[in-house]
Short mmCIF file of C-alpha atoms in Angstrom, two decimals:
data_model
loop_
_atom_site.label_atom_id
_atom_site.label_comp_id
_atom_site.label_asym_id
_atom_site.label_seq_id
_atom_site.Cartn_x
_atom_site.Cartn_y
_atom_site.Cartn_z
CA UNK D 1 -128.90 -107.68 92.97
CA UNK D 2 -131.88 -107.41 94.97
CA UNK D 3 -134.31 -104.80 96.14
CA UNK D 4 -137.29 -105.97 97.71
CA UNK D 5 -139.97 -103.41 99.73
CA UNK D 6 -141.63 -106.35 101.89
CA UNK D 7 -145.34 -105.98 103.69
CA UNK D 8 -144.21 -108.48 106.41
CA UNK D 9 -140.83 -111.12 106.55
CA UNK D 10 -143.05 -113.69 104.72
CA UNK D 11 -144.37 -111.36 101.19
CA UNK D 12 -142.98 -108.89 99.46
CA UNK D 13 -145.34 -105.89 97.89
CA UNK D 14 -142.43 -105.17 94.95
CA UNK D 15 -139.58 -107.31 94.16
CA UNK D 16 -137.13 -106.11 91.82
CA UNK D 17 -133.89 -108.49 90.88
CA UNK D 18 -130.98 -108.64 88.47
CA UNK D 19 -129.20 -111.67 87.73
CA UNK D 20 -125.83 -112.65 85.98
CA UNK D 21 -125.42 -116.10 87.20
CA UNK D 22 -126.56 -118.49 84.05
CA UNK D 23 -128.78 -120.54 86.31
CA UNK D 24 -130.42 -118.07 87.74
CA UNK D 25 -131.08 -116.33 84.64
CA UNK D 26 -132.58 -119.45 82.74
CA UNK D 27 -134.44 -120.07 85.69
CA UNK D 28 -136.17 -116.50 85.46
CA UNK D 29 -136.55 -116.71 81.85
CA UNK D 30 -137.98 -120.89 82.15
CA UNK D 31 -141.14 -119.20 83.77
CA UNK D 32 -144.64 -119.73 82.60
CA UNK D 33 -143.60 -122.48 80.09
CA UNK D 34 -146.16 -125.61 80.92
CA UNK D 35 -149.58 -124.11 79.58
CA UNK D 36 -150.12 -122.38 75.67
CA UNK D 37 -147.75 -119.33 75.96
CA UNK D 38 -147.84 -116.19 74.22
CA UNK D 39 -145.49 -113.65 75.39
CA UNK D 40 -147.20 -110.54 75.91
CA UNK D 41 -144.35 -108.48 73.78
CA UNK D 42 -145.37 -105.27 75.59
CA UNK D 43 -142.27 -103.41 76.97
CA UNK D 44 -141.05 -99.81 75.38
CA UNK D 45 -139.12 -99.62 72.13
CA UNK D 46 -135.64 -100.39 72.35
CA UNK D 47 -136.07 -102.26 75.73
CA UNK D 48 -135.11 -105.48 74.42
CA UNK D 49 -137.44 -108.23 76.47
CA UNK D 50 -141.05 -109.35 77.56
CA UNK D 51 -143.51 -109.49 79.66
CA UNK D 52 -144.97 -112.91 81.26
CA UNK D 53 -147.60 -113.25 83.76
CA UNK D 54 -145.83 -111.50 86.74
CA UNK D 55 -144.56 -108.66 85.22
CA UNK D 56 -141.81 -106.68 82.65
CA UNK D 57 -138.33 -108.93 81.84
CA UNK D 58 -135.11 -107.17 80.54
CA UNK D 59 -133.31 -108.83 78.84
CA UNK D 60 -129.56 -107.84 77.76
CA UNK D 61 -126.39 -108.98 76.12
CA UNK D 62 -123.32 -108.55 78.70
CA UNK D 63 -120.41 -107.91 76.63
CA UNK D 64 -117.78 -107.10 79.10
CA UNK D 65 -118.70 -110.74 81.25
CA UNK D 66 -116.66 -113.96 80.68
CA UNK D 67 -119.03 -116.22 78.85
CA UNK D 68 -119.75 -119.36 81.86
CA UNK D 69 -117.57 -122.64 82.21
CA UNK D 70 -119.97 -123.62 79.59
CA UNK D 71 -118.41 -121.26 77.08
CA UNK D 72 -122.10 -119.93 76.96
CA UNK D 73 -122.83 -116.23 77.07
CA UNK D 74 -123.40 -114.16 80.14
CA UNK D 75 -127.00 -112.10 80.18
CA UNK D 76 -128.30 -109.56 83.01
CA UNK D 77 -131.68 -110.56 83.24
CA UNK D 78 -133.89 -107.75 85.47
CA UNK D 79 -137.73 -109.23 86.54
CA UNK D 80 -140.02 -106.96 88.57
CA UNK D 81 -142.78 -108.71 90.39
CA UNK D 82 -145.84 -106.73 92.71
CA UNK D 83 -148.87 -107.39 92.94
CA UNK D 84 -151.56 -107.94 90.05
CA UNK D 85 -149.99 -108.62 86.61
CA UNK D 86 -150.15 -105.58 84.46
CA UNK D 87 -147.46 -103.62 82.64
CA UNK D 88 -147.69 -100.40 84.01
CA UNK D 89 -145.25 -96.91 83.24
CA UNK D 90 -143.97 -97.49 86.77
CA UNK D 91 -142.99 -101.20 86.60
CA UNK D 92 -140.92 -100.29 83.56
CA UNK D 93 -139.33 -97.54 84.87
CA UNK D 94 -138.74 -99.43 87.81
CA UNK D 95 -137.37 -102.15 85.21
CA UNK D 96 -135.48 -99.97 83.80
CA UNK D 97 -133.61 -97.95 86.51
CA UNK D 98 -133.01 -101.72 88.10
CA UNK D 99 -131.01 -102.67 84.78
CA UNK D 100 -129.38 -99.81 83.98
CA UNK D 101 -128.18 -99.77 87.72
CA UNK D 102 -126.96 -103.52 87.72
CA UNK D 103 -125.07 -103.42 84.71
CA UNK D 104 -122.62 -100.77 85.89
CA UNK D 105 -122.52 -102.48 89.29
CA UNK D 106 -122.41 -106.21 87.83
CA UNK D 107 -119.75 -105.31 85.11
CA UNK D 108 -122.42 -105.82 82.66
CA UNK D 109 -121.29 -103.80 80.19
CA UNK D 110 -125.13 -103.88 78.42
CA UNK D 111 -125.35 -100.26 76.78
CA UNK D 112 -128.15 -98.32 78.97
CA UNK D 113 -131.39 -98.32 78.38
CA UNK D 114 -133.47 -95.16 77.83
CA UNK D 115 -135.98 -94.42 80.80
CA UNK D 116 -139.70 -94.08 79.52
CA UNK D 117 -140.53 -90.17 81.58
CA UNK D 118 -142.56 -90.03 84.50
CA UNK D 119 -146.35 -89.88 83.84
CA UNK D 120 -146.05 -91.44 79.93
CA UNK D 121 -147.52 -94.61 78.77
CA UNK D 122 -144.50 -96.77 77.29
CA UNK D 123 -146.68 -99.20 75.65
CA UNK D 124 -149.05 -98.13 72.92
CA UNK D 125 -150.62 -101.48 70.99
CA UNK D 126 -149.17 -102.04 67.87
CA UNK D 127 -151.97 -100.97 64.78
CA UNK D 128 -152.79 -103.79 62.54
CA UNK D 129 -151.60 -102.92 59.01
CA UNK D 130 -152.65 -105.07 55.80
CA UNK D 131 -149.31 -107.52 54.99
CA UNK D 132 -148.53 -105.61 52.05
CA UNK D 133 -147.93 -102.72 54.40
CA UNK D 134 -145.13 -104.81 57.08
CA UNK D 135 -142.14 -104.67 54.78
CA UNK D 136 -139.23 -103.84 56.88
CA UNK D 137 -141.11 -105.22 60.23
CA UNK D 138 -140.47 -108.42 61.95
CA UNK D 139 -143.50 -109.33 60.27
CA UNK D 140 -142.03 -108.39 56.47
CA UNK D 141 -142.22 -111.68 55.65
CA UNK D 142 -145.78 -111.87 55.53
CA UNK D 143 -145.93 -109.35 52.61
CA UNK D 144 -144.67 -112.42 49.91
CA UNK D 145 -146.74 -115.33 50.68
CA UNK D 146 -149.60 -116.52 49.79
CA UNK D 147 -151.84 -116.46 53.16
CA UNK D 148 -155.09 -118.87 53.46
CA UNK D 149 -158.30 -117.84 53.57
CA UNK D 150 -159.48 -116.56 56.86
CA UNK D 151 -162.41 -118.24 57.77
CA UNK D 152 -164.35 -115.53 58.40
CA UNK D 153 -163.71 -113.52 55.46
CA UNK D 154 -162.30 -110.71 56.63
CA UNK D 155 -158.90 -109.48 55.44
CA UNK D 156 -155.91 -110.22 57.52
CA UNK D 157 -153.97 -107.52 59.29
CA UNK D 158 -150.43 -107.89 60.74
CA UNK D 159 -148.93 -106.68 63.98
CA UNK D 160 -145.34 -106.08 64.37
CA UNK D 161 -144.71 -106.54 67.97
CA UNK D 162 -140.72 -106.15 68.64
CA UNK D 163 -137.30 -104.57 66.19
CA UNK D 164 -136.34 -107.38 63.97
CA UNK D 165 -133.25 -107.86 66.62
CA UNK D 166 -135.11 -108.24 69.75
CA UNK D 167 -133.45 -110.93 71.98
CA UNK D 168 -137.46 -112.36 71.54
CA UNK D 169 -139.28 -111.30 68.60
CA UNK D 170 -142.96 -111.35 68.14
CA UNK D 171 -144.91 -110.79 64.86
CA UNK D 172 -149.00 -111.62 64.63
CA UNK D 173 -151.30 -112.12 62.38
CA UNK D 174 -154.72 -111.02 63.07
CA UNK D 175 -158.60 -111.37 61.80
CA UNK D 176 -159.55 -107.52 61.07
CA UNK D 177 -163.15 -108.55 61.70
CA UNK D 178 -162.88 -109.50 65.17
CA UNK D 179 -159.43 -107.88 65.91
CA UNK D 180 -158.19 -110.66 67.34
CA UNK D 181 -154.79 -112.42 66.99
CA UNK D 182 -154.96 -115.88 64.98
CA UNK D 183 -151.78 -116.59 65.08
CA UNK D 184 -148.94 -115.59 67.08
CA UNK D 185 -145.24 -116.24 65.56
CA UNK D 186 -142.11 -115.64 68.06
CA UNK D 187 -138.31 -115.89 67.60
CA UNK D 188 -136.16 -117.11 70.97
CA UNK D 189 -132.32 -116.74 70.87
CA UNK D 190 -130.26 -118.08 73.67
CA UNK D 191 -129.71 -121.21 75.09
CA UNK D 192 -131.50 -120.58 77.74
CA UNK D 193 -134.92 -121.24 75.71
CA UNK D 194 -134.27 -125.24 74.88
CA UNK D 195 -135.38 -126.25 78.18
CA UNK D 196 -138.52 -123.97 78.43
CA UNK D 197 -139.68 -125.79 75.14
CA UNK D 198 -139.08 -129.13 75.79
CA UNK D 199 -141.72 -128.57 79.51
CA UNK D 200 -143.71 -126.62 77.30
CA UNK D 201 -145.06 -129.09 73.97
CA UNK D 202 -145.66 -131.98 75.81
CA UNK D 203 -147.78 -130.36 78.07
CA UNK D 204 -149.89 -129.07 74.93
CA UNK D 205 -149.08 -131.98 72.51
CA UNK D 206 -149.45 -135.83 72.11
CA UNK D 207 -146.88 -137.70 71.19
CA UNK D 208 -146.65 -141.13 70.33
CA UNK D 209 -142.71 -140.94 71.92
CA UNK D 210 -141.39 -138.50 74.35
CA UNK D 211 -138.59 -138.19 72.92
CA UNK D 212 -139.92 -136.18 70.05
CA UNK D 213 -140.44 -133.03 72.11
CA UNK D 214 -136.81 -132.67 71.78
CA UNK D 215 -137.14 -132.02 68.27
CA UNK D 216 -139.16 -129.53 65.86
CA UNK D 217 -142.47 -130.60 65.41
CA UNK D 218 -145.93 -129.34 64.53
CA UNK D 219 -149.60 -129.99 66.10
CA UNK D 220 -153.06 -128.50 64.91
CA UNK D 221 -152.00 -125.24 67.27
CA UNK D 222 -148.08 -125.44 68.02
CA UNK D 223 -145.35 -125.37 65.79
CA UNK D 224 -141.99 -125.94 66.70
CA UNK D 225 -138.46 -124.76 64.33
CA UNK D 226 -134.83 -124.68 65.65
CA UNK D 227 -131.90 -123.03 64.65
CA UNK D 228 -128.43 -122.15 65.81
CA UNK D 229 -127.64 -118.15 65.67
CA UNK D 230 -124.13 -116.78 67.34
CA UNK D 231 -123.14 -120.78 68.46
CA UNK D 232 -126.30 -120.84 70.66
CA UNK D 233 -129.72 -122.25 70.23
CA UNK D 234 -132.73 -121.04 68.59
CA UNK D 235 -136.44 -121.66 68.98
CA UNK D 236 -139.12 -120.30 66.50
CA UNK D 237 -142.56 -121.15 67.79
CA UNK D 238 -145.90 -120.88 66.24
CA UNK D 239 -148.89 -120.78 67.94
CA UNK D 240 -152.72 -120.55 66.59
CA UNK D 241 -155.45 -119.54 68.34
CA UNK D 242 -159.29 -120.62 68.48
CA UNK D 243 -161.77 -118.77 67.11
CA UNK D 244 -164.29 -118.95 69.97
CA UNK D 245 -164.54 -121.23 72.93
CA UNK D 246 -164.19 -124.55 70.94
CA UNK D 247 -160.78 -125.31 70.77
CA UNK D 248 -161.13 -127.64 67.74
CA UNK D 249 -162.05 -124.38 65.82
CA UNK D 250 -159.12 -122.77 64.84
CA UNK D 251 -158.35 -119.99 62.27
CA UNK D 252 -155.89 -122.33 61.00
CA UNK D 253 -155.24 -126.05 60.92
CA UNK D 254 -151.72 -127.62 61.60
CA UNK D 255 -151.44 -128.48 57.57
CA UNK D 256 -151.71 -124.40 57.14
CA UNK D 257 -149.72 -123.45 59.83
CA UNK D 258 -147.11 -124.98 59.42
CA UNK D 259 -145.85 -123.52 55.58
CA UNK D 260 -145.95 -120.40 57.92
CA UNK D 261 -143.60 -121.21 60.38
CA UNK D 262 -141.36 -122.34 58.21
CA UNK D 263 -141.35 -119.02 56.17
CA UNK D 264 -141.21 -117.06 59.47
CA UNK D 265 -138.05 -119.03 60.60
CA UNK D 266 -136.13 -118.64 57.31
CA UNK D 267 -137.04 -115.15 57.42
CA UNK D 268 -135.39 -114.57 61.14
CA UNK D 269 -132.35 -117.08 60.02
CA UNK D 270 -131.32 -114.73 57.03
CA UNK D 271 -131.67 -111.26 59.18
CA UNK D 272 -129.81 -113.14 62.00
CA UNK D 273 -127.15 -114.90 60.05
CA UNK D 274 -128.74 -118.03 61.91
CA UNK D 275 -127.74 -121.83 60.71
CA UNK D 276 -128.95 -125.03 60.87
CA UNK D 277 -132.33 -124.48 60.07
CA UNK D 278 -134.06 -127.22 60.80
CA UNK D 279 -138.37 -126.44 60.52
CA UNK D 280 -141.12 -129.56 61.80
CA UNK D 281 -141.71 -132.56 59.95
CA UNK D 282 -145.17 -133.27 57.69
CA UNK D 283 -146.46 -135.43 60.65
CA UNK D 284 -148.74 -133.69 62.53
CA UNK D 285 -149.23 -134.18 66.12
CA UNK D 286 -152.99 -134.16 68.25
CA UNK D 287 -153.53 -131.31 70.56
CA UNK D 288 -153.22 -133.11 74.41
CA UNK D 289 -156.81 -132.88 76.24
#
């Protein structure tokens, strides 16, 4: 479904669209993966989705579609696009009325979404809270490990940033001093993510063969654990930020990081019933210049 509100044949001033059909939909959700990615988790509560860097994407279960030729499942997958890149009340509610519409047309069968009212702001920032304080978040896991140091002395805070069942989860941890994310951790369910990871690493990575960014791996800013959850794929990703404008001065190295990711993606496996864990190896990989 389409519904486009064009300023001449050539560009369109809003373009909302709802897809079914498995290629489309992975090609929708393969955007934005070739430069460091953190998805900007910023859509209401209990609109399951993200945002990238053109705008709000729902994405739903459909229960009442025929899983492809592929025996993989079907997903409705609603992007809205206009001009400039921020999340506003009206591109959600746009969202929102778009998805709610195409699953009852579409034979979606997705259960509706709630509609964020006219003249609210859906998205509040999550607050930082101390680790001890996350149990029961995405980011519980934080509250039983040992964290390193942060360099700059300050305490670390942690921000939930999705339900613990999201279709992509997002949990941070942050430096309370500057109040800036150091490190970003995400859960990815669907098959539809594989691809988007293997464009993504070795655009950000070095590796001494291609081949390994087919598999889990680890540099001094990405990590990289798989899984399988409901016969489809998994991808956990970890991703560490700079501290400034040198890039070689990170809150954490790749050594640190990665005992993190690994705790992060047994933590999703268990809530998920996800198998085949499998987290990086020790080797870890140069960032690409």
């Amino acid at each position: 479904m389409r519904c486009h509100i064009n300023r001449d044949d050539r560009h369109a001033v809003l373009a909302v669209d709802a897809y079914t059909n498995t290629a489309d939909v992975r090609r929708e959700l393969d955007l934005g993966f070739t430069r460091p990615f953190g998805a900007r988790f910023a859509l209401p509560a209990g609109i399951p989705g993200l945002a990238n860097a053109f705008g709000p994407v729902i994405i739903q279960d459909c229960p009442d579609l025929e899983r492809d030729a592929q025996g993989r499942k079907r997903r409705l997958v609603t992007t809205v696009l206009s001009k400039g890149d921020d999340i506003s009340p009206g591109r959600i509610r746009i969202a929102v009325s778009m998805a709610n519409g195409a699953s009852q047309r579409l034979g979606c069968g997705a259960e509706p979404l709630p509609t964020p009212s006219a003249g609210s702001d859906p998205y509040e920032p999550p607050r930082a809270v101390p680790p001890a304080e996350a149990k029961g978040t995405v980011c519980g896991w934080l509250a039983w490990i040992t964290l390193p140091k942060n360099p700059s002395g300050a305490p670390w805070g942690v921000v939930p940033h999705t339900d613990t069942d999201a279709p992509v989860t997002g949990c941070s941890l942050t430096d309370t001093a500057s109040g800036e994310a150091a490190v970003e951790f995400s859960g990815w369910y669907g098959d539809w993510t594989d691809q988007p990871f293997v464009r993504l690493l070795p655009h950000n990575v070095s590796y001494s063969d291609g081949r390994d960014s087919r598999r889990p791996m680890m540099s001094e800013n990405y990590g990289r654990a798989t899984a399988r959850c409901d016969a489809e794929a998994v991808n956990h990703l970890a991703y560490g930020n700079a501290r400034g404008t040198d890039a070689e001065d990170r809150y954490l190295t790749g050594r640190q990081l990665r005992p993190l990711l690994d705790a992060f993606a047994e933590d999703q496996a268990e809530r998920r019933g996800c198998t085949d864990l499998e987290p990086p190896a020790s080797t870890i990989h140069p960032m690409r210049g």
